[in-house]
Coordinates of C-alpha atoms in Angstrom, one line a residue:
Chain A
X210 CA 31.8 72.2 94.8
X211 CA 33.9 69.7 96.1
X212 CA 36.2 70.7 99.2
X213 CA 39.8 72.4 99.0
X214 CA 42.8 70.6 99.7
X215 CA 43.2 73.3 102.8
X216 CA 39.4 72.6 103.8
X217 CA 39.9 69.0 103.7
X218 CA 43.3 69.3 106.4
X219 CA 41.1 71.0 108.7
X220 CA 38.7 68.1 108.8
X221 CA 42.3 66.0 109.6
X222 CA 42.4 64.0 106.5
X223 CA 45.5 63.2 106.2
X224 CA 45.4 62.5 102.5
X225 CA 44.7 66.4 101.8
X226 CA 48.4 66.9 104.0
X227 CA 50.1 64.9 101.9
X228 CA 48.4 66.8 98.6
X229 CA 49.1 69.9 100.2
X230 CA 52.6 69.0 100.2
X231 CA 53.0 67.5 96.7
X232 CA 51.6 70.5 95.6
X233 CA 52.8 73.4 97.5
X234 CA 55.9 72.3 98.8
X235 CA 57.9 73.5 96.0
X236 CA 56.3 76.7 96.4
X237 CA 57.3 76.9 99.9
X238 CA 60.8 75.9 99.6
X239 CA 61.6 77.9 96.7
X240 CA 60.2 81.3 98.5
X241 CA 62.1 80.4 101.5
X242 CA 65.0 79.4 99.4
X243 CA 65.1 83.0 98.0
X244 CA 64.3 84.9 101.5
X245 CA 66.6 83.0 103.3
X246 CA 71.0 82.9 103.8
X247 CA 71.5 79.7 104.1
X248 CA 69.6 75.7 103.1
X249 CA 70.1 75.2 106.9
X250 CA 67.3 78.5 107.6
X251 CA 65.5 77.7 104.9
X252 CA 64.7 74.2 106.4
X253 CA 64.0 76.0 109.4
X254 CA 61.4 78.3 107.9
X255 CA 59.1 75.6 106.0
X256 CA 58.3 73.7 108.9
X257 CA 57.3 76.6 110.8
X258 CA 55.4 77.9 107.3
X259 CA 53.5 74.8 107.2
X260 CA 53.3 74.9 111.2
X261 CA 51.0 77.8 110.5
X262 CA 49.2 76.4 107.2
X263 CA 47.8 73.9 109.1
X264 CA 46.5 75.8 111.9
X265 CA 45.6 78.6 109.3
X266 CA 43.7 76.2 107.4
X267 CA 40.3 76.3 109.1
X268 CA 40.2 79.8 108.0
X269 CA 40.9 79.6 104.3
X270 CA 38.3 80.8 102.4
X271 CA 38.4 80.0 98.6
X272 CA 36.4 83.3 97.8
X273 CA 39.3 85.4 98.7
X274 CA 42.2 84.0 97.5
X275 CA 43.5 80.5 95.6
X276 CA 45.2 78.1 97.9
X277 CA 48.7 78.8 96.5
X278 CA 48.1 82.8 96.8
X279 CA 47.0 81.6 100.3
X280 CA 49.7 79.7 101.4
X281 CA 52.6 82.0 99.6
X282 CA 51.0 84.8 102.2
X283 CA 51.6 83.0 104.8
X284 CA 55.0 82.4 103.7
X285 CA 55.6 85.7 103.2
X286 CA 54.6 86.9 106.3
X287 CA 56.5 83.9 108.0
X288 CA 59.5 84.8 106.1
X289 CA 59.9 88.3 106.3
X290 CA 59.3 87.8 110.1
X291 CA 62.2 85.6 110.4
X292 CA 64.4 88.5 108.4
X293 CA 63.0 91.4 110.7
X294 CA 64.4 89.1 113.5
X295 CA 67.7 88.6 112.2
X296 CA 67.9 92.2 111.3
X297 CA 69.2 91.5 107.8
X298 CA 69.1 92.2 104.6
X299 CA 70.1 90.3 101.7
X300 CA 73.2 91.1 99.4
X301 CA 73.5 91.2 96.0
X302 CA 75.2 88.1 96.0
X303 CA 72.5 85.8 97.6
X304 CA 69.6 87.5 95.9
X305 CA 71.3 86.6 92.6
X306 CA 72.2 82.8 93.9
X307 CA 68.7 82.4 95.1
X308 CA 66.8 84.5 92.9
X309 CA 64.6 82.1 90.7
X310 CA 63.9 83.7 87.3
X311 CA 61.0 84.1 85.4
X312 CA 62.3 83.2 81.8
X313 CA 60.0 84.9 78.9
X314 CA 60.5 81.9 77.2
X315 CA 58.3 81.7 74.0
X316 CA 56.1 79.1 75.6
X317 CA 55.9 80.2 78.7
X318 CA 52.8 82.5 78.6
X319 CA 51.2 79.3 77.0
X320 CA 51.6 77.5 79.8
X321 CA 50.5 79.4 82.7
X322 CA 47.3 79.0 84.4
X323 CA 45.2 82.1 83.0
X324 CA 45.1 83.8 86.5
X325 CA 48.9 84.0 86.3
X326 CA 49.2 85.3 82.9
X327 CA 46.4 88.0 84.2
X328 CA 49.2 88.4 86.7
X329 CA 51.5 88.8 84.2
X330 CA 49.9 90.8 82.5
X331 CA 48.8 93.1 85.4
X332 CA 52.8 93.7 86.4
X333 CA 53.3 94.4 83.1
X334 CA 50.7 96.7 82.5
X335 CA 52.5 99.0 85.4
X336 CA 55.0 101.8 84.5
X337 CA 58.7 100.4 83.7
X338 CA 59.6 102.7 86.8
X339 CA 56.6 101.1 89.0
X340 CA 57.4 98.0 87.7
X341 CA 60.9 97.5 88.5
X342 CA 60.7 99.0 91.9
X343 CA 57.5 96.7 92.4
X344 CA 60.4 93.8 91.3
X345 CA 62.7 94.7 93.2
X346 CA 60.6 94.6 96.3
X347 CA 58.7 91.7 95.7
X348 CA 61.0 89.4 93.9
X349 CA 64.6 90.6 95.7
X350 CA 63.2 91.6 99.2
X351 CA 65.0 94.8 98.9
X352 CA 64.3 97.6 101.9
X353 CA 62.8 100.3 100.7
X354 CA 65.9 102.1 101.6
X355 CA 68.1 100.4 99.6
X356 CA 65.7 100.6 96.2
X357 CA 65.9 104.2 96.4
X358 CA 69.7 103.9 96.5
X359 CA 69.5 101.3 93.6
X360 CA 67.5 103.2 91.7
X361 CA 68.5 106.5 92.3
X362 CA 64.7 107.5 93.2
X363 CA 63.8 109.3 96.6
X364 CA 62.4 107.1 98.7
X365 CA 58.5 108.7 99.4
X366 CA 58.6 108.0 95.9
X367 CA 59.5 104.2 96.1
X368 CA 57.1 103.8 98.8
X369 CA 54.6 105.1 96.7
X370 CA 55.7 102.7 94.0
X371 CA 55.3 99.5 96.1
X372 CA 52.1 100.6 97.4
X373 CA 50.3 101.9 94.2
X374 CA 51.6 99.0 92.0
X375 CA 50.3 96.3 95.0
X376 CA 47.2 98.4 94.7
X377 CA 46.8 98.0 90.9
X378 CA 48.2 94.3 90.9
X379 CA 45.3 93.4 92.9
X380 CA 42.5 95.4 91.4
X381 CA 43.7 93.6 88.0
X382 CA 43.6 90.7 89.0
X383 CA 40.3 91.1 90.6
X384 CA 38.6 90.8 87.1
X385 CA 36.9 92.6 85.1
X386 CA 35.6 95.5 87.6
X387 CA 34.9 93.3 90.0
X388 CA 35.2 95.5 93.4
X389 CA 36.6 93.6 96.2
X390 CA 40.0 93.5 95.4
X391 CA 40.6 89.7 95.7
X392 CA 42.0 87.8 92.9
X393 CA 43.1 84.5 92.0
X394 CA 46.6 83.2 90.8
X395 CA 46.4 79.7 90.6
X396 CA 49.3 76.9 90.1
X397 CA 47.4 74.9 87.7
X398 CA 44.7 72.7 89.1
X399 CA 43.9 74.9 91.5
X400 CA 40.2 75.8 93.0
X401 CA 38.0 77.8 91.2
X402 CA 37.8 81.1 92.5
X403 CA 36.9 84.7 93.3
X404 CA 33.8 86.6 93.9
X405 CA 33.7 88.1 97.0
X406 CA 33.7 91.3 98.8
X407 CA 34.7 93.4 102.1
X408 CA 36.9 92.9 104.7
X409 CA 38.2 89.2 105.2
X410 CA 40.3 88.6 107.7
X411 CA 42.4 85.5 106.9
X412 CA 45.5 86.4 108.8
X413 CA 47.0 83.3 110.6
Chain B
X257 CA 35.7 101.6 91.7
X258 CA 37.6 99.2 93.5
X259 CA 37.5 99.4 97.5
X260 CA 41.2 99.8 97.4
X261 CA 41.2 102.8 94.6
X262 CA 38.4 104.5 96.3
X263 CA 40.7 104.0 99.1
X264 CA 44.0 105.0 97.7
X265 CA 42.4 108.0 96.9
X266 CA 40.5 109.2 99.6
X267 CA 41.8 111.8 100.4
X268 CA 43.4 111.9 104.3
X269 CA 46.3 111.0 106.1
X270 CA 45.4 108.5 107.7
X271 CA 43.9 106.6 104.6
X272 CA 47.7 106.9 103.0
X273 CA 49.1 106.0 106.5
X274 CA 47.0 103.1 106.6
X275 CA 47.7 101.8 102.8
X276 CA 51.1 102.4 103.4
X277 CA 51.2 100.4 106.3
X278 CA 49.5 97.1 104.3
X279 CA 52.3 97.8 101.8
X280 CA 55.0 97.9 104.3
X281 CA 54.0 94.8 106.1
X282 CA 53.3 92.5 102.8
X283 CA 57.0 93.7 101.8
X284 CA 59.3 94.3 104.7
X285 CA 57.3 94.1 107.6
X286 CA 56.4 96.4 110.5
X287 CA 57.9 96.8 113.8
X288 CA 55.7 96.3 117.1
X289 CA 54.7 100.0 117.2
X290 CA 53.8 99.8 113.2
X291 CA 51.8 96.5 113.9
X292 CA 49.8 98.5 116.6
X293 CA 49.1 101.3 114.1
X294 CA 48.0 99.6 112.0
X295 CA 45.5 97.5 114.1
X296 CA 44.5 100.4 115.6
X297 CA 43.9 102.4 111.8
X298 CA 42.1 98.9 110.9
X299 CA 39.9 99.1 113.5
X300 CA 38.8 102.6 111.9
X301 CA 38.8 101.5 108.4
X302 CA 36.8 98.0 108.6
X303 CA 36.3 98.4 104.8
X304 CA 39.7 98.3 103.9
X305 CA 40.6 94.6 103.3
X306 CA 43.1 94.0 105.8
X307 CA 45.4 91.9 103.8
X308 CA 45.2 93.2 100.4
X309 CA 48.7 94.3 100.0
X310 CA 50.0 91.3 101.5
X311 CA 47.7 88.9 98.9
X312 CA 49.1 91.3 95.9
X313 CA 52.7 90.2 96.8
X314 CA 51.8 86.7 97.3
X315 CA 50.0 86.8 93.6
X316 CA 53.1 88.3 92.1
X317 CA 55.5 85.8 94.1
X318 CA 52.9 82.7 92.5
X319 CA 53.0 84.3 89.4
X320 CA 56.8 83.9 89.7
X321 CA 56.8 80.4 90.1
X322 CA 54.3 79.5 88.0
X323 CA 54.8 78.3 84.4
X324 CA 57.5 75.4 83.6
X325 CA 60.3 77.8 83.5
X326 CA 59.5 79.1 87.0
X327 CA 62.6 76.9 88.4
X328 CA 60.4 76.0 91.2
X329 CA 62.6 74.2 93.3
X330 CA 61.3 71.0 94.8
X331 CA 61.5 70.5 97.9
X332 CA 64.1 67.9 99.2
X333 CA 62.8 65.0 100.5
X334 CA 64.3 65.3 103.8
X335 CA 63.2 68.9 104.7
X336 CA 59.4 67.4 103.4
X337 CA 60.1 64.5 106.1
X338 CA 60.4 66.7 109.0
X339 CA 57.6 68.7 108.0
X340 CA 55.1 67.8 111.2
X341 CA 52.0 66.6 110.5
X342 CA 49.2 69.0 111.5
X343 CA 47.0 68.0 114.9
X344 CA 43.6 66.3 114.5
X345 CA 40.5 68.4 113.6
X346 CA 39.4 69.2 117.0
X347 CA 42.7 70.6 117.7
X348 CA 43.5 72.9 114.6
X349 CA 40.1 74.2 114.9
X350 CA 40.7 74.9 119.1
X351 CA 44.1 75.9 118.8
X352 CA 43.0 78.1 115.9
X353 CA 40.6 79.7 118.0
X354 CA 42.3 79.9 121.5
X355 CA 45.1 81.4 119.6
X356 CA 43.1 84.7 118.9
X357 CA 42.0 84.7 122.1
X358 CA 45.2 84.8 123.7
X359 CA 46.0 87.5 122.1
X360 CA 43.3 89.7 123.0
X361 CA 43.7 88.5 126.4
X362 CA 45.4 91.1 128.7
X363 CA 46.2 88.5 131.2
X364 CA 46.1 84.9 131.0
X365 CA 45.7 82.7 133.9
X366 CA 49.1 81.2 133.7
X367 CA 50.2 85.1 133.8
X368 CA 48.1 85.7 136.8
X369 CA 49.8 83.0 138.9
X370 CA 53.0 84.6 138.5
X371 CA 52.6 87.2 140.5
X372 CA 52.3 84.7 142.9
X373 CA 55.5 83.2 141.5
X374 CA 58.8 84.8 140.9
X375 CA 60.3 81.4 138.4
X376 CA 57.1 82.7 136.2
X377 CA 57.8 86.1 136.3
X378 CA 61.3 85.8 135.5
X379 CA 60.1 84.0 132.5
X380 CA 58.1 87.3 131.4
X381 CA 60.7 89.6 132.2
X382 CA 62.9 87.8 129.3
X383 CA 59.9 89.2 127.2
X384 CA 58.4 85.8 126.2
X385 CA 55.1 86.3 125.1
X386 CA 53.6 83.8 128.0
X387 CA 50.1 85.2 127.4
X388 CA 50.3 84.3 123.8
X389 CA 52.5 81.6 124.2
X390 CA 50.5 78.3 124.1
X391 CA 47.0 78.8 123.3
X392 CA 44.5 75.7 125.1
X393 CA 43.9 72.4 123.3
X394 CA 41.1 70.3 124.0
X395 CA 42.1 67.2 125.5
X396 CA 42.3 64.0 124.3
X397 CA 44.6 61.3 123.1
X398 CA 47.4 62.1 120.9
X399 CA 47.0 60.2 117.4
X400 CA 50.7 60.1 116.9
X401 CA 53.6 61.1 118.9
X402 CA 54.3 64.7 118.1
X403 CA 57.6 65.2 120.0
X404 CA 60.1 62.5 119.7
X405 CA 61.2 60.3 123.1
X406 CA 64.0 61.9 124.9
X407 CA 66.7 59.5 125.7
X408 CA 67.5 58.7 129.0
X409 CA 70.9 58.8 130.2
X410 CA 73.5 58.5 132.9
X411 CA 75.4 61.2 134.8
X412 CA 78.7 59.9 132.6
X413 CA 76.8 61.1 129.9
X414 CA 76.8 64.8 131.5
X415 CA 80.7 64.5 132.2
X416 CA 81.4 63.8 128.6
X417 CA 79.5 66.4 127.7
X418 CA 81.0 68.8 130.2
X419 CA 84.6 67.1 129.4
X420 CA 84.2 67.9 125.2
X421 CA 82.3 70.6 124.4
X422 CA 83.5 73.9 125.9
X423 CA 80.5 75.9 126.5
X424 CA 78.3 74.0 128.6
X425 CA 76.2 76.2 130.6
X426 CA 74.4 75.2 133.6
X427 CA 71.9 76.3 135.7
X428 CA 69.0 75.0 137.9
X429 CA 65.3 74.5 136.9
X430 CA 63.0 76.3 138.8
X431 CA 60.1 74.5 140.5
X432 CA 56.4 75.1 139.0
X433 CA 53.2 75.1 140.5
X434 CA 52.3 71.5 139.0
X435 CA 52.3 69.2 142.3
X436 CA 54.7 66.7 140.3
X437 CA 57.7 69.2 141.0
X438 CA 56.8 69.4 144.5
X439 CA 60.2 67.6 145.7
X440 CA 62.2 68.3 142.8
X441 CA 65.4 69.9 142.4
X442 CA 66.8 69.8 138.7
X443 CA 69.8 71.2 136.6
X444 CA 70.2 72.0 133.0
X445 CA 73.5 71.7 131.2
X446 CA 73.2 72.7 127.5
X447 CA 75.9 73.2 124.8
X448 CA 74.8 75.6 122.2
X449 CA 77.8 74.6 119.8
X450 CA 76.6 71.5 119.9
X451 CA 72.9 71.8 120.0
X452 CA 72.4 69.2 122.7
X453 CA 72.6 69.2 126.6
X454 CA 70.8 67.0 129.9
X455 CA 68.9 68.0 131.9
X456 CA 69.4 66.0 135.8
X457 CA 66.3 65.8 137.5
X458 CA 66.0 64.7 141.0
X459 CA 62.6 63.7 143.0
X460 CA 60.3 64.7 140.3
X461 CA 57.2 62.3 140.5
X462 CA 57.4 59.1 138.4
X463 CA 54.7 59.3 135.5
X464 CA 52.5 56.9 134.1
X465 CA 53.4 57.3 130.1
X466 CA 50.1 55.7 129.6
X467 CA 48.2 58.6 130.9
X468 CA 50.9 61.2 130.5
X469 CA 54.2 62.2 130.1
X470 CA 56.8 65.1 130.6
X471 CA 57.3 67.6 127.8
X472 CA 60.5 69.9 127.0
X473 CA 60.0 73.1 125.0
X474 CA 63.0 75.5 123.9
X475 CA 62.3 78.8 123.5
X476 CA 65.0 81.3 121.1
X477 CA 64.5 84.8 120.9
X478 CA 65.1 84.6 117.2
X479 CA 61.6 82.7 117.4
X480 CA 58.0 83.2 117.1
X481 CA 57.4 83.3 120.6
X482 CA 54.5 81.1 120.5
X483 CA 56.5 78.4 118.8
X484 CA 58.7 77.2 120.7
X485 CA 61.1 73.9 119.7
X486 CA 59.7 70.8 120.7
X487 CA 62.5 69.2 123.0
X488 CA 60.6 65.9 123.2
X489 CA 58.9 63.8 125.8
X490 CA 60.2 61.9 128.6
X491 CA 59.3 59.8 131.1
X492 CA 59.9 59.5 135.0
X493 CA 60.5 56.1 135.9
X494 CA 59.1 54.7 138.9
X495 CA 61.4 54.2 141.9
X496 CA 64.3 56.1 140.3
X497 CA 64.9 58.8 141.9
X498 CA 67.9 60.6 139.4
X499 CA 67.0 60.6 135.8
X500 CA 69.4 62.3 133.6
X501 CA 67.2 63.5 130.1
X502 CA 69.3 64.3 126.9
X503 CA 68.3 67.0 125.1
X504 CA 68.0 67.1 121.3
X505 CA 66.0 69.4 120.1
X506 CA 64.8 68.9 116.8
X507 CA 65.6 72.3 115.2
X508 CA 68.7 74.5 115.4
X509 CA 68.2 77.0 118.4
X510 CA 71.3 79.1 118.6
X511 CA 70.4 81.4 121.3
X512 CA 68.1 79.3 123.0
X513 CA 67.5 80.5 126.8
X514 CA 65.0 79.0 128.2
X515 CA 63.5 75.4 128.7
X516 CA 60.4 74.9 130.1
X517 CA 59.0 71.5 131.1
X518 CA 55.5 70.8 130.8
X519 CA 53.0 67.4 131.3
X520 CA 51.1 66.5 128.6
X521 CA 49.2 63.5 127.6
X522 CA 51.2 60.5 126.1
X523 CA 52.8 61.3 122.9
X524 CA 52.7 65.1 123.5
X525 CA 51.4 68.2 122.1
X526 CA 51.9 70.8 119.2
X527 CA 50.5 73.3 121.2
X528 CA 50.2 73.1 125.4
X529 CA 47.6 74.1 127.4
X530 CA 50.2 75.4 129.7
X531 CA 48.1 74.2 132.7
X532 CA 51.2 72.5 134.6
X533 CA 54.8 73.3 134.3
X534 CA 56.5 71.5 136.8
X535 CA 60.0 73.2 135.6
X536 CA 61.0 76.3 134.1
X537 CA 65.2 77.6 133.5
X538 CA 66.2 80.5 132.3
X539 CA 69.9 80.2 130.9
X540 CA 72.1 84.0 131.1
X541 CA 73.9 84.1 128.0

């Protein structure tokens, strides 16, 4: 199997930086457009993101997780740093200005890669209540706090919504039975993937 | 059975601590006493994949973008321009490396010289993670400048500064161990409104920029700790004994407090070694 895009940075070929960033850019912006206030943080936050792709690359290993799921973690964790820091939380009004949606358009099912329809598939497949706490969470970086005032649920129980439907979002992904709990959403042309078990440490 | 099911529902407290301390962090993140929780529950629970939850949200979050009615939102080309390059090989993989180590270290060299040092020591007391700070690079020749060349400037410069912008603070560098400070004396005068400042030094020892040069880091306490903003490199001409340095960082730093100077080889580094810091100031906000 030929080498990933993140294997090939942390060889130094440039050319793998530069496919890393046609390809996962977007990704990068667009999550940091939606956790952060302002263009000005956001721009902020993807050079430190990629700050720590690159020195997180060595330590990518394709049997855990596709590149994008890869990288989006370390956004994630990069991004919800920077809020902790700022101790804020975001309104209703930014979360619906940067909120990217995910249309069910007729063809879009079509068009996703088939991990990300498992995906789909897998948040779907969660109770309406699990689900839209799950959403809410996830996709609006709402505090646990303020779900159970948006919802009307107590919070122990939101808690246990975000941890139960993470829980069965990976273990659908994971495939057919397979027992380690990794999966694989892929953008596209992404590497082949899972496979493997036990505890792998990939944090940056 | 997945490991996380038979997980989830093993029964125990600290099994349902621990998985809702992975959901916690992949969502809205833990606090420094969570963080050492859940290290310390990891360490107990080595079967537990450590980032589990935090690769669940990051599937969801692709899923969300995936598709062409994700609105993915491409990047603009100037944010993708100041994107840095990563360091060559040798460096990812050693930096990679030394940063895990420095944070297992209780005490790192640098750390142990402080106590010997009170301008050190003032720098941990603002709670800058120093041990963790700059993890070791293996030396070598930069491929590419990595810091930008700080311009140098007159003393008019600093006037105009002082004369415009109405919050220029100022205070004085403290000397470092590195021998190149040994007859320095240097100020900071920094204007966080305008995100630029000098910094005067006097008697600090001429370098050759062939073989090294001076390196400005700015910390914030809004920051990653072990990031600090790359202020640029300068150089120390020969025979000239004043040599005002703008200061232009390349990133916003609104509460920055402290600028630490640091010799590097030519071009600079993403990541010091933190083996000589000729000048370290702590601003009071």
């Amino acid at each position: 199997m030929s080498d990933t895009i993140l294997q090939r940075v942390s060889t130094g070929d440039q050319s793998a930086v530069r496919e890393c960033l046609d390809r996962y850019a977007g990704l990068v912006w667009s999550l940091a457009r939606r956790f952060c206030f302002n263009q000005s943080e956001a721009e902020d936050a993807v050079q430190e993101i990629f700050l720590d792709v690159w020195k997180s690359s060595p330590r990518y290993d394709a049997t855990v997780a596709s590149e994008a799921t890869f990288i989006a973690m370390i956004a994630r964790r990069r991004l919800i740093d920077r809020r902790r820091r700022a101790s804020r939380q975001p309104d209703a009004e930014t979360i619906a200005r940067n909120l990217p949606r995910v249309e069910q358009t007729p063809g879009r099912q079509t068009e996703l890669s088939e991990e990300a329809t498992a995906a789909s598939r897998a948040l779907d497949s969660l109770r309406p209540e699990q689900q839209r706490v799950l959403r809410l969470s996830i996709y609006q970086g709402l505090s646990h706090e303020k779900i159970a005032e948006a919802t009307g649920l107590p919070l122990g129980t939101v808690k246990t919504h975000v941890r139960r439907g993470l829980i069965r979002i990976r273990e659908l992904l994971s495939g057919s039975g397979a027992s380690d709990g990794v999966s694989a959403v892929r953008i596209r042309n992404d590497d082949a993937l899972p496979g493997s078990t036990g505890r792998k440490e990939v944090r940056p | 059975m997945s490991d996380l099911r038979r997980h989830d529902v093993s029964i125990g407290p600290e099994h349902d601590r621990l998985m809702d301390l992975l959901a916690d962090e992949a969502t809205v993140g833990l606090s420094e006493h969570e963080h050492a929780e859940l290290e310390a529950l990891c360490l107990r629970h080595t079967d537990v994949p450590r980032e589990c939850m935090q690769l669940a949200a990051a599937n969801l979050d692709v899923l969300l973008f995936s598709g062409p009615a994700s609105r993915l939102e491409p990047m603009p080309e100037h944010v993708r321009a100041r994107i840095a390059p990563p360091p060559t090989r040798a460096k990812v993989a050693v930096d990679a490396d030394r940063d895990l180590a420095a944070y297992r270290l209780p005490q790192s060299p640098v750390l142990a010289r402080s106590s010997r040092l009170g301008w050190l020591a003032a720098a941990a007391c603002l709670g800058l993670a120093v041990i963790g700070w700059w993890p070791r690079l293996a030396a070598g020749p930069s491929d590419y400048p990595v810091a930008g060349v700080a311009r140098i400037e007159s003393l008019a410069a600093v006037d105009r500064l002082k004369a415009s912008a109405g919050d220029v603070l100022v205070t004085r560098f403290d000397r470092g161990p590195d021998p190149t400070a040994a007859a320095s004396e240097a100020k900071l005068y920094w204007s966080p409104s305008r995100q630029e400042g000098y910094m005067v030094f006097r008697g600090l020892k001429a370098n050759d920029p062939r073989v090294e040069q001076y390196q400005l880091w700015i910390f914030d306490p809004e920051r990653d700790e072990r990031h600090p903003v790359h202020g640029g490199v300068f150089d120390i001409p020969v025979g000239q004994e004043t040599v005002v340095v703008k200061v232009e960082p390349r990133l916003t730093v609104p509460k920055a407090n402290t600028f630490v100077v640091t010799v590097e080889r030519p071009g600079g580094v993403w990541v010091s070694d933190r083996k000589r810091i000729p000048a370290i100031a702590k601003l009071s906000s």
